[in-house]
Coordinates of C-alpha atoms in Angstrom, one line a residue:
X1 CA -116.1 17.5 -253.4
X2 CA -114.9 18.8 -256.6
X3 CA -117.2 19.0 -259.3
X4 CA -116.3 17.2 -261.9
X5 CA -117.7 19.8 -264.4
X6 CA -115.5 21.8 -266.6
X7 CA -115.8 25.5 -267.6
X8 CA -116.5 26.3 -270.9
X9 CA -113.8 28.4 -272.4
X10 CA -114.7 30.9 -275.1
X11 CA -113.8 29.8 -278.6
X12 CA -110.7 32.3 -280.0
X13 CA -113.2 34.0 -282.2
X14 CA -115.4 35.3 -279.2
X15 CA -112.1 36.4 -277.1
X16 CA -110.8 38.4 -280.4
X17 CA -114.3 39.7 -280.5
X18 CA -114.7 40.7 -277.0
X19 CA -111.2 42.2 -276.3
X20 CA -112.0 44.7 -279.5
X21 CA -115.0 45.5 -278.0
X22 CA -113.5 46.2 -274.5
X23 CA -110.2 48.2 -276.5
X24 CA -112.6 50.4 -278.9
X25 CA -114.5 51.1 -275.8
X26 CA -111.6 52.0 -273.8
X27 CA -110.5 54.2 -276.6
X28 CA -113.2 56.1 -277.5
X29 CA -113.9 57.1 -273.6
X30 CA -109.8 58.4 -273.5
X31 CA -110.5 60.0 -276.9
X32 CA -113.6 61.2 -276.0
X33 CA -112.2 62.8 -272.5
X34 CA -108.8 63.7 -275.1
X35 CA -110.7 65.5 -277.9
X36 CA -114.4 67.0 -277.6
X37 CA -116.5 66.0 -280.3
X38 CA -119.7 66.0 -282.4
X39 CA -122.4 63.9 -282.4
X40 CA -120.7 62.0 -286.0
X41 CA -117.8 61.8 -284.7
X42 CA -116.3 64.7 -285.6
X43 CA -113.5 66.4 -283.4
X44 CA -114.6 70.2 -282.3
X45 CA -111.8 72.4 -281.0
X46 CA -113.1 74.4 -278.2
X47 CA -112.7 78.0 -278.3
X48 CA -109.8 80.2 -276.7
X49 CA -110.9 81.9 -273.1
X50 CA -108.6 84.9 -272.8
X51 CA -108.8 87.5 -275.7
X52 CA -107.7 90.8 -274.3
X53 CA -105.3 93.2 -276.4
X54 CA -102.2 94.7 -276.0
X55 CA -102.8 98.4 -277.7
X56 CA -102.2 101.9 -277.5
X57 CA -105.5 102.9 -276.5
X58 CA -105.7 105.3 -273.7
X59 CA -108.6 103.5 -272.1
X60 CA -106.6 99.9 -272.8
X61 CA -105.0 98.6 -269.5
X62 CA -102.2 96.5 -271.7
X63 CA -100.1 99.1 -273.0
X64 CA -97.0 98.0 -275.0
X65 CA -93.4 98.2 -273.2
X66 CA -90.2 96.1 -273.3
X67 CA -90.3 93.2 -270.3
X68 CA -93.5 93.2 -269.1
X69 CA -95.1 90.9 -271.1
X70 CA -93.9 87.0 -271.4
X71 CA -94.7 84.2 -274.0
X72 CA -95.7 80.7 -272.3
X73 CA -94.6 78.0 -274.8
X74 CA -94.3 74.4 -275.8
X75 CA -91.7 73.4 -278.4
X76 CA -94.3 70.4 -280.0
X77 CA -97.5 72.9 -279.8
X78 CA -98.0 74.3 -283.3
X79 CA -100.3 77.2 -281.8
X80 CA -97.1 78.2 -279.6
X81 CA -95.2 77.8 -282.4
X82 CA -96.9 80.8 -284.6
X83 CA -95.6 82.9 -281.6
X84 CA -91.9 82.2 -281.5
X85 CA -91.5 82.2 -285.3
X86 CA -93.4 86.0 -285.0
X87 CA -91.1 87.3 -282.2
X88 CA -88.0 85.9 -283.8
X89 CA -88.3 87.2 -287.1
X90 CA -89.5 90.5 -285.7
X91 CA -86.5 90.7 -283.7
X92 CA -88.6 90.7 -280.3
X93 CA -86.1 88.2 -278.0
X94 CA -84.7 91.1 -275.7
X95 CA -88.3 92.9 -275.0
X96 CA -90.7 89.7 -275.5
X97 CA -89.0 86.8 -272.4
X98 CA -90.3 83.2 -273.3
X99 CA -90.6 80.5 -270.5
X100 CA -90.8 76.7 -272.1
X101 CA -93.7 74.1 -270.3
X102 CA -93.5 70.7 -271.1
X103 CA -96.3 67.9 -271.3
X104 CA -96.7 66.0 -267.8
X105 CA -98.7 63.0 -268.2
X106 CA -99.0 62.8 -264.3
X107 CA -99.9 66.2 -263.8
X108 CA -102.8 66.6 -266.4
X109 CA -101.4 69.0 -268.9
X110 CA -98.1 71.2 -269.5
X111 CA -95.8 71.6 -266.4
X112 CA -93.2 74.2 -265.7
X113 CA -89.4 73.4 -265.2
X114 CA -89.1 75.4 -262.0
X115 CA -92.0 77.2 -260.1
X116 CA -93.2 80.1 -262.3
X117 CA -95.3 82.6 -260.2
X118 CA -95.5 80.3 -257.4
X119 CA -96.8 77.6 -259.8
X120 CA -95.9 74.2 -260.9
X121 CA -98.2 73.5 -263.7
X122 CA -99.8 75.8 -266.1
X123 CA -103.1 74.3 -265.0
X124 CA -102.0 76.2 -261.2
X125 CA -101.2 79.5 -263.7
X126 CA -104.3 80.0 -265.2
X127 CA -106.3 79.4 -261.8
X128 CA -104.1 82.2 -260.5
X129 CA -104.4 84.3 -263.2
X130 CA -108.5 83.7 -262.7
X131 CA -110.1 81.9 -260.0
X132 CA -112.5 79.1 -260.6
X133 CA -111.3 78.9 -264.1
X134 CA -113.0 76.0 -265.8
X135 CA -111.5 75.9 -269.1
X136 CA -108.3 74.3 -271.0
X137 CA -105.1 75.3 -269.9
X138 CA -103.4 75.8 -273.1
X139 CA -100.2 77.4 -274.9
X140 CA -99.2 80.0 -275.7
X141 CA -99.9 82.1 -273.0
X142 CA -99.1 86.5 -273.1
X143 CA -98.8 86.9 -270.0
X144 CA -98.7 90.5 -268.1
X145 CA -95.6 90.5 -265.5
X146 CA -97.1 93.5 -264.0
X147 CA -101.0 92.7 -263.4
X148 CA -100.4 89.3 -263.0
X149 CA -103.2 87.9 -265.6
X150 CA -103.3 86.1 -268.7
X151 CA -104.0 89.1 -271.7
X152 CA -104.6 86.7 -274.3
X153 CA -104.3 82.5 -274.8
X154 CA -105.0 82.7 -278.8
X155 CA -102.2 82.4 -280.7
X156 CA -103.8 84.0 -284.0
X157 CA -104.5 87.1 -281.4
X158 CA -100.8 87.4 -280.3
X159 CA -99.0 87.1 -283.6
X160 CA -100.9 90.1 -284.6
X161 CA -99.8 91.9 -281.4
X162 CA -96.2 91.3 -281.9
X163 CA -96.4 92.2 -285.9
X164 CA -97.9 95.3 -284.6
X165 CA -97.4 96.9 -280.5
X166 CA -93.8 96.1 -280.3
X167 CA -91.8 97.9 -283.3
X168 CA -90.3 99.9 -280.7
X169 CA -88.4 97.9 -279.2
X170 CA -88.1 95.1 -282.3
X171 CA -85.2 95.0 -283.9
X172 CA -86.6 93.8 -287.7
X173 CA -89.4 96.7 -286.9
X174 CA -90.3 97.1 -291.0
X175 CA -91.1 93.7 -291.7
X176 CA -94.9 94.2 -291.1
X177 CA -96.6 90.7 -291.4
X178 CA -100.0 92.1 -291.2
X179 CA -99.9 95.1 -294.2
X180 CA -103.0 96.8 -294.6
X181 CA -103.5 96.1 -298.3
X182 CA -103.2 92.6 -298.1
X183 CA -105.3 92.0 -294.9
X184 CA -108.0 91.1 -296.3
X185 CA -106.3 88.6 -298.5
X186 CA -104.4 87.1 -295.3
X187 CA -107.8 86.7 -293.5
X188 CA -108.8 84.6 -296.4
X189 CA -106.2 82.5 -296.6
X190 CA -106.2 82.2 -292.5
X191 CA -110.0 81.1 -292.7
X192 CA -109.2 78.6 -295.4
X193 CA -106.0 76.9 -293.8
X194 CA -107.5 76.9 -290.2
X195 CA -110.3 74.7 -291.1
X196 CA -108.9 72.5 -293.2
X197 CA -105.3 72.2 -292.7
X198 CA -103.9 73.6 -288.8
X199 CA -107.3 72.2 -287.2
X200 CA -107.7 69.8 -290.4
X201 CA -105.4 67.3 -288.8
X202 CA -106.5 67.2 -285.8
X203 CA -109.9 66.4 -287.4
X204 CA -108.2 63.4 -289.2
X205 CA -106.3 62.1 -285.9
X206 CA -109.1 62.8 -283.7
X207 CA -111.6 61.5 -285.5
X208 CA -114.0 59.0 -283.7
X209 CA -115.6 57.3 -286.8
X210 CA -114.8 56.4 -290.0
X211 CA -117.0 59.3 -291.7
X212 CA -115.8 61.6 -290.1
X213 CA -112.1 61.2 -290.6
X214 CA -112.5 60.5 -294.4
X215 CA -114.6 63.4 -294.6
X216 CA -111.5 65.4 -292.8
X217 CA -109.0 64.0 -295.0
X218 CA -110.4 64.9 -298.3
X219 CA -110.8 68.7 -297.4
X220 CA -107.3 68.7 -295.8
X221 CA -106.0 67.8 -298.9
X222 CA -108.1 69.2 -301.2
X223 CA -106.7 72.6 -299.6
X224 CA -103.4 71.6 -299.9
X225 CA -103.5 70.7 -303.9
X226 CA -105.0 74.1 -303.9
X227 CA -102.2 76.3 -302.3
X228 CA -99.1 73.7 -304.1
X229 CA -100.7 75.0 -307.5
X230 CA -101.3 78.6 -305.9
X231 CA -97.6 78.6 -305.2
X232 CA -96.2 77.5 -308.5
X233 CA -96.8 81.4 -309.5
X234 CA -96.3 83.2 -306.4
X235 CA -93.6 82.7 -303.9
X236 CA -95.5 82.9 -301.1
X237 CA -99.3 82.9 -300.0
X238 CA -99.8 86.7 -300.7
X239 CA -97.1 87.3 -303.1
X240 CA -93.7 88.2 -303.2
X241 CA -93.4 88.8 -299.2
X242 CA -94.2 86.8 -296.0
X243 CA -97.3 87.3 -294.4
X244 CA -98.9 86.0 -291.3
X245 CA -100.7 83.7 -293.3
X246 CA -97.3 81.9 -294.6
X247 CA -96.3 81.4 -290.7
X248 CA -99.6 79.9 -289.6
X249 CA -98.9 77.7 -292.3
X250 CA -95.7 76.6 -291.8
X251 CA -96.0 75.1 -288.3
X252 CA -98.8 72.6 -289.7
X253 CA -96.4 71.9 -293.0
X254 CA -93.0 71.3 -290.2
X255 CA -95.2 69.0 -288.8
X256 CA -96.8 67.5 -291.2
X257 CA -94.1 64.2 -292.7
X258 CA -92.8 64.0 -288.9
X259 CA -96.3 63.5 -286.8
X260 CA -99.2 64.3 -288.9
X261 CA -99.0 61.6 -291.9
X262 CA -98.3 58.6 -289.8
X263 CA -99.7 59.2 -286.5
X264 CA -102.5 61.4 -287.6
X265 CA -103.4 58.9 -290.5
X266 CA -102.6 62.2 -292.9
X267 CA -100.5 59.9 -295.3
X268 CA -102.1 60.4 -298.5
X269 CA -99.2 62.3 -299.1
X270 CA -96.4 63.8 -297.6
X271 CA -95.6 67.6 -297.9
X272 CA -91.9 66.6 -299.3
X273 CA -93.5 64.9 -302.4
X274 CA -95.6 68.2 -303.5
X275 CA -93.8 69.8 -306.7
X276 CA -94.4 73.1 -304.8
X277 CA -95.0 72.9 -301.6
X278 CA -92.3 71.0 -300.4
X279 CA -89.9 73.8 -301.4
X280 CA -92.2 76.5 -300.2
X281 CA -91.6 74.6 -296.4
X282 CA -87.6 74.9 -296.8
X283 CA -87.6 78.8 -298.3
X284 CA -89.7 79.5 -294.9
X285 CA -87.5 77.0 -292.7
X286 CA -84.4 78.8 -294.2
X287 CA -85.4 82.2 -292.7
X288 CA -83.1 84.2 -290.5
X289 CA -83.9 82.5 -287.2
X290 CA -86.8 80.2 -287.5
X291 CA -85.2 76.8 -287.9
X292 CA -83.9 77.8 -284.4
X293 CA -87.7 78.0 -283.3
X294 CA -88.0 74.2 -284.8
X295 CA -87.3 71.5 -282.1
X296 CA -87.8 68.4 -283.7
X297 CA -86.8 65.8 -281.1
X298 CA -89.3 67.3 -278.9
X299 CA -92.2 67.8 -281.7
X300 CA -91.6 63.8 -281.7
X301 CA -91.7 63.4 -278.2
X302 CA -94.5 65.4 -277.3
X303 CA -97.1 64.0 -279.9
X304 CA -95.7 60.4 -279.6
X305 CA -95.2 60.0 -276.2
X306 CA -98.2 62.3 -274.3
X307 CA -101.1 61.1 -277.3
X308 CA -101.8 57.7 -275.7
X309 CA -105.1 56.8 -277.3
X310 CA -102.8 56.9 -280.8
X311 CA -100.1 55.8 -279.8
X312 CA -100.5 53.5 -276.7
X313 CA -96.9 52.0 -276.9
X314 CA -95.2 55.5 -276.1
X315 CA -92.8 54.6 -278.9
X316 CA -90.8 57.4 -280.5
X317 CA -90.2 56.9 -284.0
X318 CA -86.3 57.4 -285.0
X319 CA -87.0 59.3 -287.7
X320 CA -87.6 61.8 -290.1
X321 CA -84.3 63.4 -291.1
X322 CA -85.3 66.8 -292.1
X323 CA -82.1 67.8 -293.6
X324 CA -83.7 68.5 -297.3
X325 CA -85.3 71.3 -295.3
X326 CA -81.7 73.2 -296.3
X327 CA -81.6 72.1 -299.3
X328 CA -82.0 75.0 -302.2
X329 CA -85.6 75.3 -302.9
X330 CA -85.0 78.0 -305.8
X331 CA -88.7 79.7 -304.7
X332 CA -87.2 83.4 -305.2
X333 CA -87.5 82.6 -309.0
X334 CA -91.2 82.1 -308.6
X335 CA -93.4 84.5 -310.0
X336 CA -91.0 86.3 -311.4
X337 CA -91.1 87.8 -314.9
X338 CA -87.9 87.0 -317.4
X339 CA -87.7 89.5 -320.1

């Protein structure tokens, strides 16, 4: 016999209340397997695993030369990024190869086109490169063709190589990125904008409570008032001249209006509204060669489409247009005395 009993059905309230409970728990187990963090909340970047150098040294087993070292990539990865501006504006294309990986959702991590050293992901690359490798298969990679290892995976290690171990076989070999009276200014400015503004908005979008992304997104832009009014007297971080510190800027500030301010919940202002950092982004944009390092189709697609948790409808925003990037930004004036 059927009972004649009904069910009770849960009143709307209790079914809103119960599928946000089940969602925030759902995302906070894929953010939490997406983005380490800290007991508050707070997301903590875990520390590069390859940090040998390519030198002169006698003793050193990574000695400089055209071709045998190659740069592992990916166009959306702003650490990557830092490397191809570097090797471009050194005029490092012919001695320094690069090899693009893309994201692959189904694979884990960043996948290679075709086979690269008998590999199909970069996960398969660094596990060659070291057995039993436990750590995060990032990019970029400086890779040595000849030994077959991984020299180094940080990118603010690399860009100081190929400033440095290359000039022979660079084409721009003067334009030293890294000069020795302003090194200790650079490091400053490096320690300042890491924290706060390249790893700052991944604090903000990664963020797993409400304290801690506030907390985030005051320092990031605290820092970023700071350098806007730095830069309405000097032209560039250090001065008159580009410096390493300018170029691990700039791949945060490309960034930045396109992925950053809405998806990373950075909006409380975008870097095109600044009065002077806005046209500090298009003087370093407009650079011989580096808005060829900018692919902004696939900076879209690789935040918007691979970062689920944030974005759980894949969709790809149409926009920006970043076409005021060539606009004149009149920064050569700046800083400059008119007698």
């Amino acid at each position: 016999m059927k009972s004649s009993k009904k069910r009770k059905s849960l009143p709307p309230k209790a079914i809103i209340k119960l599928g946000r409970f089940v969602w925030t728990s759902l995302w906070h187990l894929m953010m939490s397997n997406l983005a380490p963090r800290s007991q508050s909340g707070e997301y903590v970047r875990p520390a590069s695993a390859f940090r040998n150098s390519v030198g002169t040294e006698p003793e050193n087993p990574y000695q400089p030369a055209a071709g045998r070292y190659c740069l592992y990539v990916g166009w959306g990865c702003p650490w990557a990024h830092r490397t191809l501006i570097v090797r471009t504006i050194k005029g490092l294309e012919a001695a320094i190869p690069v090899t693009i990986v893309s994201p692959a959702p189904e694979e884990g991590g960043w996948a290679f086109e075709k086979p690269e050293e008998g590999c199909r992901t970069l996960a398969e690359f660094y596990q060659k490169a070291q057995p039993g490798y436990e750590g995060r298969c990032t990019v970029p990679v400086l890779f040595d063709r000849q030994t077959k290892t991984i020299v180094n995976n940080e990118s603010a290690e690399i860009i100081v190589m190929l400033n440095s171990q290359f000039n022979k076989w660079a084409t721009n070999p003067a334009l030293d990125l890294y000069p020795e009276e302003l090194k200790e200014k650079i490091d400053w400015w490096n320690e300042k904008i890491y924290s706060a503004v390249n790893n700052g908005v991944y604090r903000c979008g990664f963020a797993q409570t409400q304290e801690a992304y506030e907390k985030a997104c005051n320092e990031l832009f605290a820092v970023l008032d700071e350098i806007d009014a730095v830069l309405a007297g000097s032209r560039y971080l250090c001065g008159d001249r580009v410096t390493l510190a300018d170029v691990r800027l700039f791949t945060t500030l490309f960034r930045f209006d396109i992925v950053y301010y809405g998806l990373f919940k950075c909006n409380r202002k975008r870097i095109r509204d600044y009065t002077n950092l806005g046209g500090y982004l298009c003087d370093l944009y407009q650079l011989p060669g580096v808005a060829d390092t900018c692919n902004l189709e696939a900076v879209k697609r690789e935040y918007y489409g691979n970062l689920f948790p944030l974005n759980p409808g894949g969709i790809i925003p149409i926009g920006p247009e970043i076409t005021n990037l060539l606009e004149p930004h009149n920064r050569e004036r700046v800083g400059v005395s008119v007698n």
